[in-house]
PDB file of C-alpha atoms in Angstrom:
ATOM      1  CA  UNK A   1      32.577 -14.738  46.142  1.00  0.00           C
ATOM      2  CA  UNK A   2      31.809 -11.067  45.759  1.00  0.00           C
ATOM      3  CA  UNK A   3      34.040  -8.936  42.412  1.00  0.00           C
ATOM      4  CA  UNK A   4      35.194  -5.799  43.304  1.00  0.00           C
ATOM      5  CA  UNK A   5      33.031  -3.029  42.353  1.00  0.00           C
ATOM      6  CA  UNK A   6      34.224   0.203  40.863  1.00  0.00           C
ATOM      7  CA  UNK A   7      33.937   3.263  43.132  1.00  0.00           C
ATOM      8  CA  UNK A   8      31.143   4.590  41.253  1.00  0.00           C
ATOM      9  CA  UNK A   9      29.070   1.217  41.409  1.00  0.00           C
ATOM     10  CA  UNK A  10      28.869   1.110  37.299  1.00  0.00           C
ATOM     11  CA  UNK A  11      30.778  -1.820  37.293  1.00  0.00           C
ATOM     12  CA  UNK A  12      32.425  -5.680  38.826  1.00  0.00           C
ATOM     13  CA  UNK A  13      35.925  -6.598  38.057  1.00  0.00           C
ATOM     14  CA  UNK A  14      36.638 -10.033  36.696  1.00  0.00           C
ATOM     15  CA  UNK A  15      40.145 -11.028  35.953  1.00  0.00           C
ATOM     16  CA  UNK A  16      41.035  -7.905  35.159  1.00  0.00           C
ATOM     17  CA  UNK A  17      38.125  -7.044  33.043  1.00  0.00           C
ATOM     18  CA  UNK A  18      35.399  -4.614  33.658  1.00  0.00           C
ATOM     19  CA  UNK A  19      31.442  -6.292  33.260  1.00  0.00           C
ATOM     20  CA  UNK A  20      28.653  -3.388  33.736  1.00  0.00           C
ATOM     21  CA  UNK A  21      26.754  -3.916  36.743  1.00  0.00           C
ATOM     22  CA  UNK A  22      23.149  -4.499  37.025  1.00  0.00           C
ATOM     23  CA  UNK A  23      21.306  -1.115  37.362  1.00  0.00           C
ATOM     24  CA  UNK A  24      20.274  -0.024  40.873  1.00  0.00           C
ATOM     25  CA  UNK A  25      17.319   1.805  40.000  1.00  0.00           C
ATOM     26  CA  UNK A  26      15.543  -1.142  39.371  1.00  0.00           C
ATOM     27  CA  UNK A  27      12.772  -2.036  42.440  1.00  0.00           C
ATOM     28  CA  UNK A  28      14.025  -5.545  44.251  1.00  0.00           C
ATOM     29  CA  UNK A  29      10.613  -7.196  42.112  1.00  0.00           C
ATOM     30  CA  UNK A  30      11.865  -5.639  38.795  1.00  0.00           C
ATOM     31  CA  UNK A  31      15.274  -7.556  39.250  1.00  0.00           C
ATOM     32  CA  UNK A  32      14.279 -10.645  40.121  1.00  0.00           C
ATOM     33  CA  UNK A  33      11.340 -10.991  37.472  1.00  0.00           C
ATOM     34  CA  UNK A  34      14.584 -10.027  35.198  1.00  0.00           C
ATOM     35  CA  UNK A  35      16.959 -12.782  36.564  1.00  0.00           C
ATOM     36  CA  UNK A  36      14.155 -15.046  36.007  1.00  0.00           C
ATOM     37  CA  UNK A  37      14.090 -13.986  32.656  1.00  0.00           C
ATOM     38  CA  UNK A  38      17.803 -14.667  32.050  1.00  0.00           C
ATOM     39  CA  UNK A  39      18.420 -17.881  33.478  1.00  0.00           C
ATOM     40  CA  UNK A  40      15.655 -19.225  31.420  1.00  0.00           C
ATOM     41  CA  UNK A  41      16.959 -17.827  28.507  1.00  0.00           C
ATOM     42  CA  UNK A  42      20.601 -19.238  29.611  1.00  0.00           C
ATOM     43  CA  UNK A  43      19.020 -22.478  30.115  1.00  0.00           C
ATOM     44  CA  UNK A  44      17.614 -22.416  26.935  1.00  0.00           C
ATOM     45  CA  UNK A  45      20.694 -21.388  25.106  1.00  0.00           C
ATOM     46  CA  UNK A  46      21.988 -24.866  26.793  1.00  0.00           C
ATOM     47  CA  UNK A  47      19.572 -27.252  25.869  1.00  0.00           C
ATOM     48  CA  UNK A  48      19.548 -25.442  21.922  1.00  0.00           C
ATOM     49  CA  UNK A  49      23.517 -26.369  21.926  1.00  0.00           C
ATOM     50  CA  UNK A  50      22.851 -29.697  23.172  1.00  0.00           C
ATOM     51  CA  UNK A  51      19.879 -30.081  20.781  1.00  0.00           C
ATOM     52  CA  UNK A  52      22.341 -28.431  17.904  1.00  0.00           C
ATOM     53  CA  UNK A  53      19.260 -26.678  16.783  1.00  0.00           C
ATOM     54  CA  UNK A  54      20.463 -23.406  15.352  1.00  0.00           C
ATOM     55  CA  UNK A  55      17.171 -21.452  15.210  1.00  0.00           C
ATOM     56  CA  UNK A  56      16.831 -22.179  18.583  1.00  0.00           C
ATOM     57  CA  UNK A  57      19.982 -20.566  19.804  1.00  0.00           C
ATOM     58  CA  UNK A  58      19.781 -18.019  17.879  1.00  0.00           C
ATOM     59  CA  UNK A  59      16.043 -17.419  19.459  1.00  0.00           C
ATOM     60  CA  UNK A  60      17.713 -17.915  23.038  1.00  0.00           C
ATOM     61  CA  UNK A  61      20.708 -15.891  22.788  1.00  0.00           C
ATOM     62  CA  UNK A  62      18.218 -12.719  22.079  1.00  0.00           C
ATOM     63  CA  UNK A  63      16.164 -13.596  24.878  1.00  0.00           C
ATOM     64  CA  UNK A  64      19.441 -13.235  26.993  1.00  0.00           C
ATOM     65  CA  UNK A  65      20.386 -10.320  25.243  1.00  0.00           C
ATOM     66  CA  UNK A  66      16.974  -8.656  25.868  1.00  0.00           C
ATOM     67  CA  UNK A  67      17.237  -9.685  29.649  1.00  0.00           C
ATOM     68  CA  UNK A  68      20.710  -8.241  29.939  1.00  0.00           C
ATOM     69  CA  UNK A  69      19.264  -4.919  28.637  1.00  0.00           C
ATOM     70  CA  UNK A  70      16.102  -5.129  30.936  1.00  0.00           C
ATOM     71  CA  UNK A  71      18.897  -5.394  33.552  1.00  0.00           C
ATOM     72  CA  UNK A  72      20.658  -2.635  32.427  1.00  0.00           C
ATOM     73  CA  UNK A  73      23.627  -5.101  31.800  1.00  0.00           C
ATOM     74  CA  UNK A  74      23.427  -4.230  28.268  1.00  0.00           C
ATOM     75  CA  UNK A  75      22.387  -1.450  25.630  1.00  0.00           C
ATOM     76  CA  UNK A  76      22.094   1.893  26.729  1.00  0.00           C
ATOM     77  CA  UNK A  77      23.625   2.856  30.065  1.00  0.00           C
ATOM     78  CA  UNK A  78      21.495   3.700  33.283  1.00  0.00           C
ATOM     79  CA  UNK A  79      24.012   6.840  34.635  1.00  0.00           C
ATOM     80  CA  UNK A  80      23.927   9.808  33.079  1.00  0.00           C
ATOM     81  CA  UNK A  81      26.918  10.288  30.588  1.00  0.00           C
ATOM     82  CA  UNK A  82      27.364   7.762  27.819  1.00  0.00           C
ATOM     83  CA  UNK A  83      30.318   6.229  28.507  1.00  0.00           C
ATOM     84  CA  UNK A  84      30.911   2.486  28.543  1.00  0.00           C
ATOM     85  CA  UNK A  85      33.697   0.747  29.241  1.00  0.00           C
ATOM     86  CA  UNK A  86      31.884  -2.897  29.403  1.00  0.00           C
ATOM     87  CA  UNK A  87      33.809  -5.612  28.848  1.00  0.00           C
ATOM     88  CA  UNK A  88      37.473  -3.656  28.838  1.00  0.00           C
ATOM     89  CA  UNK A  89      40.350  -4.209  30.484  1.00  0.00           C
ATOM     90  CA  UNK A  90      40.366  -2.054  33.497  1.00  0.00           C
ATOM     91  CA  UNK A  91      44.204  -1.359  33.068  1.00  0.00           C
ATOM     92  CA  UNK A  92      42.839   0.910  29.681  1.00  0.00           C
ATOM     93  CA  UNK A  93      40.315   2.560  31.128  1.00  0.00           C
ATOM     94  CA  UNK A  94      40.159   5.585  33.627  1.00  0.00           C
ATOM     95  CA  UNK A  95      39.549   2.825  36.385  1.00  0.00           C
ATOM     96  CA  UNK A  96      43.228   1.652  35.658  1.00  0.00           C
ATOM     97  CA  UNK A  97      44.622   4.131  38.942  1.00  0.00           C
ATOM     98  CA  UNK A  98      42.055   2.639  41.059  1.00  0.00           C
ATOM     99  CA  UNK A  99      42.731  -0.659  40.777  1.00  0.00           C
ATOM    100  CA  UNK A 100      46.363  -0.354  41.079  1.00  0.00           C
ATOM    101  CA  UNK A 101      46.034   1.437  44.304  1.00  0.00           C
ATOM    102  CA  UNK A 102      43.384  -1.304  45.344  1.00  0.00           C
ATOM    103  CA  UNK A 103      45.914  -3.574  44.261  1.00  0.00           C
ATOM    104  CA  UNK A 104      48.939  -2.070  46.172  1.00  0.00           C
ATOM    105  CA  UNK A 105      47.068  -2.039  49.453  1.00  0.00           C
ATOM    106  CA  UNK A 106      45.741  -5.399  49.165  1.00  0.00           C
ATOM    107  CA  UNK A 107      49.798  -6.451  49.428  1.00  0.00           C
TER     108      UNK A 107
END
Protein backbone atom coordinates (compact mmCIF):
# COMPACT_ATOMS: atom_id res chain seq x y z
CA UNK A 1 0.00 0.00 0.00
CA UNK A 2 1.43 3.33 -1.05
CA UNK A 3 1.10 6.67 2.02
CA UNK A 4 0.20 9.71 0.65
CA UNK A 5 2.97 11.95 -0.10
CA UNK A 6 3.01 15.63 0.64
CA UNK A 7 2.84 17.92 -2.42
CA UNK A 8 6.33 18.84 -2.12
CA UNK A 9 7.60 15.09 -1.92
CA UNK A 10 9.41 15.86 1.70
CA UNK A 11 7.23 13.62 3.26
CA UNK A 12 4.51 10.10 3.65
CA UNK A 13 1.52 10.34 5.81
CA UNK A 14 0.88 7.61 8.32
CA UNK A 15 -2.15 7.77 10.48
CA UNK A 16 -2.13 11.11 10.52
CA UNK A 17 1.48 11.63 11.15
CA UNK A 18 4.08 13.04 8.92
CA UNK A 19 7.54 10.51 8.44
CA UNK A 20 10.32 12.39 6.17
CA UNK A 21 10.75 10.71 3.02
CA UNK A 22 13.79 9.15 1.72
CA UNK A 23 15.86 11.76 -0.25
CA UNK A 24 15.55 11.72 -4.06
CA UNK A 25 18.86 12.85 -4.85
CA UNK A 26 20.24 9.75 -3.99
CA UNK A 27 21.37 7.49 -7.38
CA UNK A 28 18.95 4.13 -7.48
CA UNK A 29 22.63 2.15 -6.23
CA UNK A 30 23.08 4.69 -3.34
CA UNK A 31 19.52 3.69 -1.99
CA UNK A 32 19.57 0.34 -2.15
CA UNK A 33 23.23 -0.17 -0.69
CA UNK A 34 21.37 2.10 2.13
CA UNK A 35 18.24 -0.16 2.58
CA UNK A 36 20.64 -2.90 2.82
CA UNK A 37 22.21 -1.17 5.44
CA UNK A 38 18.99 -0.69 7.46
CA UNK A 39 17.35 -3.86 7.39
CA UNK A 40 20.46 -5.39 8.69
CA UNK A 41 20.68 -3.08 11.29
CA UNK A 42 16.72 -3.69 11.99
CA UNK A 43 17.43 -7.26 12.00
CA UNK A 44 19.99 -6.86 14.33
CA UNK A 45 18.10 -4.67 16.68
CA UNK A 46 15.71 -7.96 16.70
CA UNK A 47 17.88 -10.64 17.44
CA UNK A 48 19.77 -8.06 20.37
CA UNK A 49 16.04 -7.88 22.01
CA UNK A 50 15.61 -11.45 21.70
CA UNK A 51 19.19 -12.07 22.93
CA UNK A 52 18.39 -9.22 25.82
CA UNK A 53 21.90 -8.14 25.22
CA UNK A 54 21.91 -4.43 25.89
CA UNK A 55 25.24 -3.44 24.29
CA UNK A 56 24.08 -4.97 21.41
CA UNK A 57 21.01 -2.90 20.90
CA UNK A 58 22.36 -0.13 21.75
CA UNK A 59 25.20 -0.91 18.89
CA UNK A 60 22.18 -1.74 16.43
CA UNK A 61 19.90 1.01 17.05
CA UNK A 62 22.93 3.49 15.85
CA UNK A 63 23.52 1.49 12.94
CA UNK A 64 19.77 2.22 12.06
CA UNK A 65 20.09 5.60 13.04
CA UNK A 66 23.18 6.12 10.81
CA UNK A 67 21.26 4.37 7.86
CA UNK A 68 18.24 6.58 8.34
CA UNK A 69 20.60 9.61 7.98
CA UNK A 70 22.49 8.05 4.92
CA UNK A 71 18.88 7.96 3.63
CA UNK A 72 18.18 11.27 4.38
CA UNK A 73 15.36 9.88 6.71
CA UNK A 74 17.10 11.44 9.51
CA UNK A 75 19.54 14.36 10.64
CA UNK A 76 19.89 17.17 8.53
CA UNK A 77 17.33 17.73 5.79
CA UNK A 78 18.09 17.24 1.95
CA UNK A 79 15.78 20.55 0.64
CA UNK A 80 16.95 23.66 1.07
CA UNK A 81 15.33 25.46 4.16
CA UNK A 82 15.63 23.83 7.55
CA UNK A 83 12.45 23.02 8.42
CA UNK A 84 11.31 19.66 9.74
CA UNK A 85 8.24 18.61 10.61
CA UNK A 86 9.23 14.68 10.97
CA UNK A 87 7.28 12.76 12.96
CA UNK A 88 4.29 15.57 13.61
CA UNK A 89 0.95 15.45 13.30
CA UNK A 90 0.07 16.80 9.97
CA UNK A 91 -3.11 18.56 11.44
CA UNK A 92 -0.16 21.09 13.28
CA UNK A 93 1.80 21.64 10.63
CA UNK A 94 1.42 23.88 7.42
CA UNK A 95 0.42 20.51 5.62
CA UNK A 96 -2.79 20.55 7.88
CA UNK A 97 -4.97 22.50 4.67
CA UNK A 98 -3.75 19.95 2.38
CA UNK A 99 -4.77 17.10 3.88
CA UNK A 100 -8.11 18.28 4.75
CA UNK A 101 -8.83 19.15 1.22
CA UNK A 102 -7.29 15.64 0.24
CA UNK A 103 -9.50 14.43 2.77
CA UNK A 104 -12.76 16.21 1.64
CA UNK A 105 -12.38 15.01 -1.92
CA UNK A 106 -11.60 11.57 -1.08
CA UNK A 107 -15.53 11.60 0.39
Amino acid sequence: MQHPRTPDGRYFVVRGRLWRCTNPHLSEVERQLFVDELMAARREVKRAREAADDVALKSARQSVDKAKRALGERGPTWWDDDTDFNRCMIRNTPYANWWLERSNELC
